[in-house]
């Protein structure tokens, strides 16, 4: 009985998580409502968000209990968050199931496991790398975290752009199961680290006949064959237990002491351990060096861009923004778009405005949907995104005496005045840099009034 | 008899009775209903003839008060009843002003309760569908929400949306001197009844935005107006297509910082109704404290025969 209920519960949770995540995201619109609230809560389950908050805002957010809840559940049951709740995890689990159903050949399932195992030990070097980059001050790490990644890729798709990261990861998952979840996902590895201390886990207690069915069934290469206990990457899905022909696997309280590697002779373990630790040290040192050498490159920003209203100062903004793309999705005037990767890793997927294309209507919905505080809740009076500058030789009111002044007409904050001849003049202290003027300027090509980021 | 036949039948019937004038009225010529002639000699005539109103063009109705529903009811009653304008099964298009993302209390957009009251009247008169449209400066969702228009109109049973994509427009020959062609609102072209519903407020460039100016929200390329000659374009657009009825929300409006606002609000507590768009604007301009001749597009439109700007020649009825 118990065996049947658990997977049912897991599938339903995953289904709800996946569907609601996509629906709430797709329905983000002005004015943001309940869906937005739920999304906020949801994504704050990610401990990386907490790390960022501590690192950058140097304060404990009021929602600290959400990531702590994730951590607590991990300390109890391992990566249950990844296996049961994470919407991206749910999506990849589905992809994996499809992949396994379609590519049934034994060969493939063998390579699957080989690749999973071969790459698994990389996860902590990768985490080390990300941590160093993060601590030194570049936060692009974020665009790989599951909520943010899934989110910006969905938004990309909804906006009619190619969600190439999602496509890549999906393809990878079809062939190599949840490699992403077990080796590359920053949140997943962080939780793996915590899962080393977990209280409950699957363990081989009965007669193992070395059939390796569990190894083949496990989508993250964490099955307990050879180790007697599932590895810390285990997503608590229980597949190993279900496929075991001798019913040798059980969900148990961890003993905290030794006894875990009983399937391999003890001195072998000691020898490989010694060799490994030396190798490990070199690898870690190399990783640290790489990260230190690369981080400067990764914070490099191309040109100053016009950002959404209320953003933190530029370096903090790119650090705190988790690139979830919700601001882009909610923006009713479609003024926000994600920066392409050509603008540097540090800027990739961060929102910016091209006023000639679309202007910011100062509705401030982006402030309401931003889960990280990268777009702070700054009241309209304090918003300063940029400044408008008139290019008089191009302006038809200045050069041709036309009754234009459409920039002044449409400026929402009355920052453009007409002089006695209806020629526009910018009142710099009133200008918030929303880009309305640049957007409506009827001059062909580049506008005669342009907004420069402050 | 289908709807179109019916409407044109009504139109021509009224014409022949001399109750409705359309086409060119040379300035100075009286618009006294008895004298109105149909002079089919302008290029705009063909289009304009489809916009013959059911109401007496020589009459302006001024409803005074503050309650939105009774203002609208009184107004239509004094005009001769909404039934004369909106027949069973008709498609009605209302063009209020929700072009900026301001709240109703900021008085930069047509009062949503007034708009809703008109929607209710039209539906009660048997309209098949009432569409409330504008081409806002700012994003549709924000303007529709902030102005309160969407909520009020939907509650009243109408549809409110922004025509902010080129697919809402179709190329027409406007036949003006400088405004020869334009991409014009399909909704309005296909409507049986078109009611223009501006708010009386200040405008930095043209001094006032009124009925004639409000029509700019039915054109895709407004930049052309600014690049050429704003007042003339507005007048020529009005000559191309006249609303069957213009209602000006003059309950309150901003008297500076227009059209965007926020500005100083003044209350007039009036709603102006009239079939002649020039006459309505003329009255509204005087109400605001301007000489109609100073609002460039009013004399320009009168010049093109769109309507009468001599208030002496009109009957002004206050209710
Ligand atoms: S600014 Fe906020 S809402 Fe926008 S992508 Fe970054 S984290 Fe998401």
XYZ file of C-alpha atoms and ligand atoms in Angstrom:
781
model
C 0.000 0.000 0.000
C 2.604 2.462 1.145
C 4.597 1.911 -2.022
C 1.730 2.872 -4.233
C 0.725 5.963 -2.360
C 4.153 7.567 -2.368
C 4.699 7.685 -6.132
C 1.152 8.858 -6.634
C 1.743 11.717 -4.244
C 5.032 12.526 -5.910
C 3.561 12.533 -9.397
C 0.707 14.748 -8.339
C 3.012 17.197 -6.606
C 5.270 17.336 -9.616
C 2.354 17.758 -11.945
C 0.853 20.573 -9.890
C 4.218 22.248 -9.542
C 5.015 22.097 -13.243
C 1.617 23.137 -14.516
C 1.053 25.905 -12.013
C 4.526 27.298 -12.538
C 4.011 27.579 -16.267
C 0.477 28.893 -15.948
C 1.305 31.531 -13.373
C 4.250 32.659 -15.408
C 2.339 32.822 -18.655
C -0.438 34.761 -16.946
C 1.743 37.404 -15.384
C 0.164 40.602 -16.576
C -0.668 44.049 -15.414
C -1.771 44.363 -12.647
C 0.038 41.362 -11.115
C -2.222 39.313 -8.876
C -2.289 36.182 -6.798
C -0.331 34.097 -9.297
C 2.570 36.446 -8.846
C 2.430 36.027 -5.087
C 2.548 32.260 -5.382
C 5.424 32.433 -7.843
C 7.365 34.591 -5.402
C 6.940 32.081 -2.619
C 7.759 29.251 -4.887
C 11.032 30.589 -6.178
C 12.176 31.683 -2.746
C 12.472 28.035 -1.831
C 15.820 28.135 -3.595
C 18.678 28.577 -1.077
C 20.745 30.395 -3.687
C 18.332 33.280 -3.412
C 19.061 33.453 0.276
C 22.802 33.334 -0.341
C 22.474 36.220 -2.746
C 20.390 38.213 -0.320
C 22.978 37.682 2.416
C 25.875 38.401 0.120
C 24.445 41.513 -1.524
C 21.825 43.096 0.637
C 23.559 41.973 3.804
C 20.310 41.360 5.519
C 18.176 38.431 6.431
C 15.035 38.622 4.336
C 11.654 38.079 5.941
C 11.141 35.039 3.748
C 14.248 33.339 5.109
C 12.101 30.465 6.357
C 11.319 29.351 2.815
C 14.870 28.394 1.772
C 15.455 27.110 5.289
C 12.475 24.851 4.818
C 14.125 23.418 1.733
C 17.353 22.927 3.623
C 15.601 21.322 6.551
C 13.782 18.890 4.305
C 17.092 18.071 2.646
C 18.718 17.360 5.984
C 15.891 14.985 6.731
C 15.238 13.220 3.451
C 17.904 14.347 1.013
C 17.020 16.037 -2.256
C 13.321 15.545 -1.897
C 12.844 19.121 -3.090
C 14.457 18.251 -6.434
C 12.611 15.002 -6.832
C 9.188 16.008 -5.615
C 8.640 19.724 -5.902
C 10.985 21.526 -8.257
C 9.022 22.417 -11.420
C 12.106 22.167 -13.580
C 12.894 18.838 -11.942
C 9.382 17.720 -12.802
C 9.867 18.792 -16.389
C 13.164 16.957 -16.679
C 11.714 13.880 -15.000
C 9.021 13.841 -17.654
C 11.595 14.343 -20.374
C 13.653 11.518 -18.932
C 10.660 9.178 -18.849
C 9.952 9.982 -22.469
C 13.598 9.505 -23.358
C 13.687 6.118 -21.691
C 10.489 5.025 -23.388
C 11.661 6.115 -26.810
C 15.317 4.994 -26.652
C 14.881 1.586 -25.138
C 18.102 -0.041 -26.282
C 20.346 -1.479 -23.676
C 23.395 0.219 -25.139
C 21.967 3.585 -24.456
C 21.026 2.801 -20.911
C 24.590 1.611 -20.322
C 26.149 4.786 -21.673
C 23.595 6.714 -19.697
C 24.901 5.250 -16.474
C 28.538 5.486 -17.511
C 28.228 9.149 -18.325
C 26.297 9.877 -15.176
C 28.904 8.181 -13.059
C 31.877 9.588 -14.875
C 30.667 13.139 -14.546
C 29.274 12.908 -11.087
C 32.467 13.649 -9.252
C 32.678 16.953 -11.095
C 29.738 18.398 -9.261
C 31.607 19.754 -6.254
C 34.353 21.302 -8.352
C 31.658 23.000 -10.310
C 30.051 24.161 -7.085
C 33.395 25.418 -5.854
C 33.869 27.310 -9.073
C 30.419 28.879 -8.850
C 30.919 29.750 -5.209
C 34.196 31.500 -5.832
C 32.772 33.466 -8.729
C 29.793 34.308 -6.594
C 31.747 35.376 -3.556
C 34.108 37.477 -5.643
C 31.137 39.356 -6.947
C 29.683 38.008 -10.134
C 26.294 36.514 -9.874
C 25.598 35.067 -13.288
C 25.484 31.752 -11.427
C 21.851 32.604 -10.995
C 20.740 32.046 -14.525
C 21.453 28.358 -14.005
C 19.348 27.911 -10.873
C 16.220 25.919 -11.625
C 13.466 28.472 -10.985
C 15.314 31.207 -12.788
C 16.475 29.041 -15.666
C 13.142 27.411 -16.306
C 11.463 30.749 -15.889
C 13.614 32.728 -18.313
C 13.438 29.974 -20.862
C 9.648 29.817 -20.689
C 9.476 33.581 -20.940
C 11.792 33.428 -23.914
C 9.462 30.975 -25.586
C 6.402 33.054 -24.746
C 8.057 36.131 -26.189
C 8.711 34.319 -29.409
C 12.437 33.868 -28.939
C 14.302 30.582 -29.069
C 14.680 29.033 -25.602
C 18.002 27.529 -26.588
C 19.157 26.614 -23.101
C 15.985 24.702 -22.425
C 16.253 22.962 -25.757
C 19.832 21.978 -25.015
C 19.049 20.678 -21.565
C 16.004 18.805 -22.822
C 18.061 17.116 -25.500
C 20.735 16.257 -22.947
C 18.116 14.785 -20.647
C 16.690 12.554 -23.372
C 20.041 10.820 -23.696
C 21.676 11.165 -20.319
C 18.767 11.269 -17.896
C 18.859 13.945 -15.273
C 22.511 14.791 -15.730
C 21.588 18.429 -15.360
C 19.977 17.829 -11.975
C 22.790 15.733 -10.641
C 25.870 17.545 -11.909
C 25.116 21.005 -13.227
C 22.196 22.553 -11.398
C 23.717 24.893 -8.787
C 20.784 24.415 -6.435
C 20.855 20.674 -6.891
C 24.518 20.383 -6.002
C 24.155 22.667 -3.056
C 21.407 20.410 -1.810
C 23.536 17.343 -2.548
C 26.108 18.781 -0.200
C 23.519 19.185 2.510
C 22.120 15.746 1.732
C 25.354 14.166 2.902
C 24.022 14.711 6.392
C 20.506 13.455 5.744
C 18.696 11.442 8.321
C 16.731 9.087 6.105
C 17.717 7.325 2.928
C 17.374 4.183 0.873
C 19.779 1.448 1.784
C 20.356 -2.152 0.782
C 19.447 -4.291 3.721
C 18.391 -7.552 2.124
C 19.911 -9.856 -0.430
C 21.488 -7.926 -3.247
C 21.936 -10.126 -6.301
C 23.967 -7.501 -8.175
C 21.428 -7.377 -10.983
C 22.006 -3.631 -11.297
C 18.388 -2.984 -12.052
C 18.406 -0.130 -9.582
C 21.413 1.432 -11.303
C 19.575 1.420 -14.590
C 16.419 2.782 -13.060
C 18.088 5.671 -11.277
C 17.980 8.881 -13.280
C 20.786 10.587 -11.386
C 23.255 7.722 -10.964
C 22.740 7.526 -7.214
C 21.562 3.914 -6.925
C 22.844 1.925 -3.977
C 24.462 -1.006 -5.843
C 28.142 -1.234 -4.757
C 27.690 1.322 -2.011
C 24.835 -0.214 -0.039
C 23.425 3.244 0.475
C 22.097 5.640 -2.152
C 24.438 8.490 -2.903
C 23.708 12.007 -1.734
C 22.443 12.925 -5.185
C 19.395 10.702 -4.612
C 16.133 12.443 -5.433
C 14.099 10.206 -3.130
C 12.014 8.963 -5.996
C 12.051 5.353 -4.808
C 12.549 3.852 -8.252
C 15.397 1.650 -7.024
C 13.221 0.216 -4.335
C 10.428 -0.486 -6.758
C 12.559 -2.283 -9.352
C 14.588 -4.406 -6.923
C 13.618 -8.025 -7.612
C 14.603 -9.204 -4.162
C 13.047 -6.283 -2.326
C 16.427 -5.666 -0.753
C 16.181 -1.892 -0.585
C 14.568 -0.127 2.291
C 13.936 3.415 3.431
C 15.863 3.728 6.646
C 17.144 6.039 9.225
C 20.797 6.755 8.668
C 23.173 5.218 11.187
C 25.532 8.220 11.017
C 28.520 5.905 11.476
C 30.592 3.933 8.952
C 29.160 0.669 7.670
C 28.118 2.381 4.480
C 30.648 0.963 2.102
C 30.392 -2.606 3.204
C 30.055 -3.964 -0.310
C 33.630 -3.047 -1.207
C 36.624 -4.457 0.758
C 37.865 -1.999 3.363
C 41.555 -1.652 2.421
C 40.694 -1.056 -1.226
C 38.656 1.866 -0.100
C 41.464 3.266 1.990
C 43.983 3.052 -0.867
C 41.788 4.702 -3.441
C 40.823 7.278 -0.901
C 44.403 8.336 -0.338
C 45.111 8.570 -4.052
C 41.894 10.341 -4.639
C 42.351 12.931 -1.975
C 45.624 14.053 -3.523
C 44.032 14.270 -6.935
C 41.080 16.008 -5.453
C 43.255 18.633 -3.886
C 44.885 19.470 -7.216
C 41.604 19.607 -8.976
C 40.119 21.885 -6.380
C 43.112 24.184 -6.502
C 42.857 24.299 -10.278
C 39.177 25.113 -10.094
C 39.813 27.898 -7.626
C 42.488 29.345 -9.849
C 40.259 29.188 -12.893
C 37.411 30.872 -11.086
C 39.636 33.616 -9.736
C 41.143 34.178 -13.153
C 37.808 34.226 -14.901
C 35.610 36.164 -12.554
C 36.733 39.549 -13.751
C 35.886 38.575 -17.261
C 32.485 37.479 -16.167
C 31.608 40.757 -14.473
C 32.543 42.681 -17.545
C 29.620 44.670 -18.855
C 29.452 45.884 -22.416
C 27.712 49.229 -22.360
C 25.557 50.869 -19.781
C 22.002 49.954 -20.448
C 18.659 51.470 -19.607
C 17.270 49.334 -16.811
C 13.756 48.911 -15.399
C 12.449 51.567 -13.000
C 13.819 51.262 -9.486
C 16.733 48.924 -10.108
C 19.656 48.736 -7.729
C 22.861 50.433 -8.882
C 24.305 48.594 -11.867
C 26.907 46.246 -10.304
C 24.485 45.233 -7.543
C 21.693 44.871 -10.017
C 23.488 42.326 -12.162
C 24.529 40.577 -8.987
C 21.119 40.350 -7.378
C 18.947 39.780 -10.448
C 18.348 36.073 -10.847
C 17.398 36.417 -14.516
C 13.998 34.869 -14.034
C 12.528 37.089 -16.719
C 9.300 37.742 -14.862
C 9.689 41.471 -15.242
C 9.997 40.901 -18.981
C 6.901 38.758 -19.028
C 4.774 41.137 -16.973
C 5.796 44.354 -18.729
C 2.570 45.541 -20.390
C 4.349 47.735 -22.901
C 6.875 45.024 -23.750
C 9.591 47.519 -22.992
C 11.830 45.029 -21.226
C 13.831 42.461 -23.069
C 16.557 40.094 -21.929
C 20.140 40.991 -22.756
C 21.706 38.583 -25.183
C 24.741 36.585 -24.167
C 26.876 38.713 -26.456
C 26.638 41.472 -23.841
C 28.723 39.398 -21.462
C 27.895 36.605 -19.057
C 27.273 39.063 -16.249
C 24.502 40.700 -18.234
C 23.040 37.678 -19.904
C 19.257 37.502 -19.465
C 19.087 40.655 -17.366
C 16.270 43.014 -18.366
C 16.873 46.248 -20.229
C 14.952 48.762 -22.292
C 15.374 49.898 -25.862
C 13.143 52.992 -25.783
C 13.026 53.453 -29.525
C 11.340 50.052 -29.685
C 9.073 50.282 -26.655
C 8.857 52.666 -23.788
C 8.418 52.161 -20.077
C 4.966 53.232 -18.921
C 6.037 53.482 -15.310
C 3.349 51.060 -14.224
C 5.938 49.551 -11.871
C 4.563 46.035 -12.275
C 8.148 44.792 -12.655
C 8.849 45.906 -9.101
C 5.957 43.810 -7.914
C 7.005 40.618 -9.663
C 10.743 40.736 -9.021
C 11.464 37.988 -6.498
C 14.982 39.127 -5.673
C 14.629 42.829 -5.030
C 16.904 43.572 -7.977
C 14.120 45.906 -9.052
C 13.502 47.524 -5.719
C 10.112 48.875 -4.749
C 11.007 52.475 -5.440
C 8.100 54.944 -5.638
C 7.618 56.782 -8.908
C 8.941 60.058 -7.501
C 12.295 58.442 -6.790
C 12.678 56.537 -10.050
C 15.654 57.711 -12.114
C 16.407 55.394 -15.002
C 18.130 57.834 -17.261
C 18.002 61.280 -18.762
C 16.613 62.554 -22.027
C 18.774 64.700 -24.255
C 17.494 66.586 -27.301
C 19.469 66.430 -30.490
C 18.390 69.851 -31.741
C 19.725 69.548 -35.298
C 17.483 66.519 -35.781
C 14.402 67.902 -34.036
C 11.789 69.167 -36.494
C 10.414 71.632 -33.961
C 13.848 73.217 -33.583
C 14.960 73.133 -37.197
C 11.772 73.247 -39.249
C 9.485 75.052 -36.844
C 6.948 72.206 -36.933
C 4.163 72.066 -34.393
C 5.442 68.807 -33.071
C 6.222 68.647 -29.353
C 4.802 65.165 -29.270
C 7.600 64.265 -26.825
C 6.297 66.895 -24.436
C 2.746 65.838 -25.040
C 3.422 62.262 -24.071
C 5.946 62.717 -21.289
C 4.195 61.176 -18.295
C 6.116 63.214 -15.739
C 5.933 66.593 -17.432
C 9.675 66.788 -17.898
C 9.485 68.322 -21.368
C 8.248 71.827 -21.850
C 7.690 73.777 -25.008
C 9.248 77.206 -25.261
C 7.264 80.098 -26.722
C 7.627 78.546 -30.167
C 6.658 75.068 -28.994
C 10.189 73.788 -29.192
C 10.881 71.081 -26.634
C 13.132 71.644 -23.639
C 13.998 68.905 -21.148
C 13.615 69.688 -17.459
C 16.411 67.417 -16.350
C 15.484 67.215 -12.700
C 12.005 65.943 -13.564
C 13.083 63.440 -16.218
C 12.917 59.832 -15.046
C 14.240 58.293 -18.255
C 11.213 56.230 -19.203
C 11.891 56.670 -22.900
C 8.425 57.855 -23.946
C 9.893 60.816 -25.798
C 12.436 58.753 -27.686
C 9.731 56.256 -28.487
C 7.194 58.676 -29.978
C 9.551 61.054 -31.747
C 8.197 61.092 -35.321
C 11.597 61.727 -36.887
C 12.639 58.852 -39.120
C 15.406 56.579 -37.907
C 17.127 57.534 -34.705
C 14.979 59.787 -32.525
C 15.773 63.457 -32.110
C 15.469 63.016 -28.379
C 17.262 60.158 -26.695
C 17.424 58.716 -23.232
C 20.804 57.863 -21.759
C 21.055 55.565 -18.761
C 22.044 57.247 -15.542
C -34.001 44.312 -44.828
C -30.509 43.987 -43.516
C -28.887 46.294 -41.068
C -26.858 48.239 -43.551
C -29.828 48.858 -45.789
C -31.839 49.864 -42.817
C -29.261 52.331 -41.597
C -28.714 53.904 -44.960
C -32.448 53.944 -45.417
C -32.809 55.838 -42.208
C -29.983 58.091 -43.265
C -31.441 58.967 -46.639
C -34.894 59.246 -45.178
C -33.683 61.793 -42.754
C -31.755 63.557 -45.456
C -34.727 63.902 -47.630
C -36.633 65.298 -44.718
C -33.921 67.843 -44.434
C -33.283 66.902 -40.873
C -29.736 65.913 -41.263
C -27.024 67.722 -43.122
C -23.895 66.202 -44.303
C -21.164 66.842 -46.742
C -19.985 70.335 -47.358
C -21.576 73.231 -45.600
C -19.894 76.338 -46.864
C -18.954 78.493 -43.968
C -21.499 81.157 -43.284
C -24.234 78.967 -44.615
C -26.812 78.306 -41.999
C -27.129 74.901 -40.510
C -30.646 75.601 -39.572
C -32.297 72.276 -40.244
C -34.764 73.788 -42.652
C -31.999 75.162 -44.851
C -29.622 72.293 -44.822
C -28.633 71.094 -48.216
C -26.764 68.105 -49.250
C -24.071 69.353 -51.567
C -22.238 66.329 -52.845
C -19.218 68.132 -54.179
C -16.332 67.258 -51.929
C -14.146 64.213 -52.094
C -14.985 63.452 -48.503
C -18.649 63.390 -49.173
C -18.934 59.793 -50.055
C -17.519 58.690 -46.742
C -19.218 61.400 -44.785
C -22.611 60.481 -46.104
C -22.427 57.221 -44.267
C -22.143 59.174 -41.083
C -25.415 61.010 -41.213
C -26.735 61.393 -37.729
C -30.229 60.697 -36.575
C -30.263 63.820 -34.479
C -30.910 67.427 -35.191
C -27.585 68.997 -36.091
C -28.624 72.441 -35.026
C -29.138 71.476 -31.459
C -26.732 71.136 -28.558
C -27.814 69.445 -25.381
C -26.050 70.375 -22.193
C -26.770 68.018 -19.326
C -25.843 69.461 -15.974
C -25.195 67.596 -12.767
C -22.851 65.053 -11.282
C -24.582 61.693 -11.387
C -23.245 59.834 -14.431
C -26.366 57.818 -15.157
C -28.803 60.681 -14.942
C -26.503 62.957 -16.989
C -26.550 60.462 -19.827
C -30.245 59.667 -19.511
C -31.190 63.335 -19.504
C -28.969 64.010 -22.472
C -30.377 61.284 -24.668
C -33.935 62.110 -23.674
C -33.408 65.703 -24.734
C -31.836 64.624 -28.006
C -34.941 62.657 -28.844
C -34.197 59.309 -27.316
C -31.431 56.838 -27.959
C -33.791 54.718 -30.019
C -33.500 57.190 -32.883
C -29.765 56.525 -33.051
C -29.316 52.935 -31.984
C -31.570 50.415 -33.664
C -32.058 46.838 -32.630
C -29.091 44.742 -33.690
C -26.823 47.699 -34.340
C -23.109 47.667 -33.716
C -22.043 50.694 -31.723
C -18.513 52.011 -31.362
C -17.644 54.456 -28.610
C -14.399 56.361 -28.749
C -13.715 57.767 -25.315
C -10.302 59.034 -24.335
C -8.278 56.560 -22.319
C -5.053 57.372 -24.039
C -3.079 58.000 -20.863
C -2.597 55.811 -17.817
C -4.374 58.104 -15.387
C -7.001 57.310 -12.825
C -10.526 58.685 -13.286
C -10.013 61.153 -10.460
C -7.032 62.638 -12.277
C -9.446 63.902 -14.930
C -7.308 63.162 -17.960
C -9.478 60.366 -19.340
C -13.188 60.139 -20.077
C -15.121 59.318 -16.930
C -15.677 55.546 -16.961
C -19.082 55.813 -15.306
C -20.306 58.081 -18.077
C -18.989 55.678 -20.690
C -20.628 52.771 -18.913
C -23.904 54.684 -18.768
C -23.836 55.145 -22.542
C -23.007 51.483 -23.027
C -26.003 50.553 -20.901
C -28.283 52.842 -22.890
C -27.116 51.423 -26.198
C -27.634 47.868 -25.026
C -31.038 48.743 -23.632
C -31.923 50.181 -27.033
C -31.151 46.782 -28.530
C -27.588 47.207 -29.745
C -26.043 43.902 -30.702
C -22.622 44.921 -29.506
C -20.987 47.967 -27.986
C -17.263 48.371 -28.530
C -15.274 50.926 -26.607
C -11.983 51.706 -28.277
C -8.990 53.995 -28.203
C -5.409 53.934 -29.379
C -3.654 54.886 -26.161
C -0.205 56.451 -25.948
C 0.787 54.029 -23.240
C 0.359 50.312 -22.896
C -3.230 49.166 -23.341
C -3.385 47.080 -20.189
C -2.252 49.962 -18.026
C -4.505 52.546 -19.659
C -7.545 50.282 -19.706
C -7.031 49.365 -16.066
C -6.000 52.704 -14.614
C -8.668 54.695 -16.417
C -11.290 52.376 -14.978
C -12.770 52.033 -18.467
C -12.330 48.314 -18.817
C -13.944 47.456 -15.530
C -16.855 49.851 -15.938
C -17.561 48.955 -19.560
C -17.407 45.247 -18.987
C -19.680 45.554 -15.994
C -22.136 47.356 -18.248
C -21.970 44.590 -20.843
C -19.730 46.217 -23.437
C -16.293 45.385 -24.747
C -13.344 47.692 -24.120
C -10.060 47.296 -25.917
C -7.171 49.219 -27.344
C -6.644 49.357 -31.088
C -2.912 49.447 -30.817
C -1.972 47.063 -33.602
C -1.959 47.753 -37.275
C -4.451 44.959 -37.843
C -7.168 47.201 -36.386
C -6.761 49.609 -39.292
C -7.450 49.701 -42.943
C -6.241 52.016 -45.654
C -8.793 54.643 -46.680
C -8.879 57.597 -49.022
C -9.417 60.502 -46.709
C -9.484 62.926 -49.610
C -7.944 65.886 -47.806
C -5.402 68.374 -49.045
C -2.576 66.939 -46.970
C -4.312 63.976 -45.424
C -4.972 62.105 -48.626
C -4.929 58.608 -47.248
C -4.726 57.109 -43.803
C -4.913 53.854 -41.974
C -8.243 54.287 -40.233
C -10.018 52.212 -37.581
C -11.892 49.258 -39.049
C -14.154 49.134 -36.041
C -15.442 52.604 -36.774
C -15.782 51.991 -40.504
C -17.835 48.877 -39.881
C -19.974 50.314 -37.114
C -23.610 51.242 -37.557
C -23.305 53.912 -34.941
C -20.173 55.783 -34.013
C -20.117 57.952 -30.913
C -17.119 60.130 -30.183
C -16.677 60.657 -26.468
C -13.774 62.905 -25.502
C -13.007 64.548 -22.193
C -12.601 68.289 -22.097
C -9.000 68.958 -21.121
C -5.962 71.021 -21.786
C -3.546 70.137 -24.562
C -0.074 71.567 -24.780
C 0.036 71.788 -28.533
C -3.522 72.457 -29.648
C -4.630 74.173 -26.415
C -7.583 71.852 -25.994
C -8.409 68.303 -26.774
C -11.996 67.967 -27.895
C -14.077 65.866 -30.183
C -12.182 66.638 -33.368
C -8.833 66.068 -31.709
C -10.094 62.879 -30.098
C -10.513 61.398 -33.578
C -6.737 61.168 -33.882
C -7.028 58.036 -31.789
C -8.601 56.314 -34.794
C -5.590 56.699 -37.009
C -2.525 54.482 -37.066
C 0.123 56.998 -38.032
C -0.244 59.985 -35.772
C 3.347 60.936 -36.413
C 2.254 62.083 -39.880
C -0.067 64.646 -38.293
C 2.818 66.090 -36.323
C 5.264 66.010 -39.182
C 2.929 67.906 -41.509
C 0.288 70.256 -40.156
C -1.483 69.136 -37.042
C -4.561 71.371 -37.152
C -5.185 70.874 -40.837
C -4.836 67.113 -40.531
C -7.303 67.022 -37.662
C -9.803 69.056 -39.685
C -9.395 66.893 -42.761
C -9.802 63.755 -40.730
C -13.054 65.147 -39.318
C -14.239 65.938 -42.820
C -13.596 62.365 -43.807
C -15.531 60.796 -41.021
C -18.011 62.484 -38.757
C -19.362 60.742 -35.698
C -23.105 60.259 -35.472
C -22.920 61.845 -32.089
C -20.298 63.595 -30.056
C -20.506 63.586 -26.290
C -18.010 65.681 -24.371
C -17.313 64.730 -20.805
C -17.039 68.172 -19.226
C -17.804 67.064 -15.739
C -14.211 67.837 -14.909
C -10.877 68.000 -16.656
C -7.308 69.200 -16.337
C -6.685 72.787 -17.344
C -2.917 72.502 -17.635
C -0.265 69.833 -18.325
C -2.499 68.206 -20.918
C -2.895 65.819 -22.519
C -0.774 63.706 -20.225
C -1.404 65.230 -16.826
C -1.347 65.274 -13.929
C -2.730 68.782 -13.946
C -4.950 71.241 -12.163
C -8.495 69.974 -12.195
C -11.486 72.126 -12.899
C -15.089 71.057 -12.663
C -17.817 72.142 -15.066
C -20.326 69.477 -14.098
C -21.625 69.265 -17.640
C -21.929 66.773 -20.421
C -22.336 68.130 -23.927
C -24.239 66.239 -26.620
C -24.441 67.135 -30.264
C -24.598 65.687 -33.753
C -22.437 68.462 -35.186
C -18.839 67.858 -34.074
C -17.735 71.417 -34.768
C -20.628 72.885 -32.815
C -19.921 70.640 -29.846
C -16.256 71.616 -29.827
C -17.127 75.270 -30.205
C -19.369 75.203 -27.179
C -16.829 73.216 -25.151
C -14.057 75.665 -26.035
C -16.096 78.597 -24.768
C -16.906 76.627 -21.657
C -13.170 76.197 -21.097
C -12.711 79.920 -21.575
C -11.196 79.933 -25.044
C -12.319 81.640 -28.201
C -13.221 78.795 -30.561
C -11.363 80.564 -33.338
C -8.160 80.168 -31.321
C -8.402 76.404 -31.272
C -6.842 75.942 -34.685
C -8.670 72.823 -35.752
C -12.159 74.213 -35.009
C -12.125 76.968 -37.648
C -10.163 74.669 -39.951
C -12.885 72.045 -39.703
C -15.657 74.622 -40.074
C -13.861 75.831 -43.181
C -14.104 72.343 -44.611
C -17.804 72.303 -43.900
C -17.657 69.769 -41.129
C -19.987 71.840 -39.006
C -21.086 75.142 -37.601
C -18.995 77.275 -35.279
C -21.418 80.109 -34.865
C -23.233 79.412 -31.647
C -25.852 82.000 -32.546
C -27.101 79.676 -35.215
C -27.559 76.772 -32.852
C -30.095 75.947 -30.243
C -28.474 75.230 -26.927
C -30.720 73.282 -24.604
C -29.727 72.855 -20.984
C -31.232 69.979 -19.081
S 14.999 41.887 -12.393
Fe 13.879 40.594 -10.949
S 12.109 39.895 -12.142
Fe 13.558 40.689 -13.641
S 14.734 38.948 -14.290
Fe 15.842 39.861 -12.584
S 15.120 38.801 -10.791
Fe 13.652 38.326 -12.402
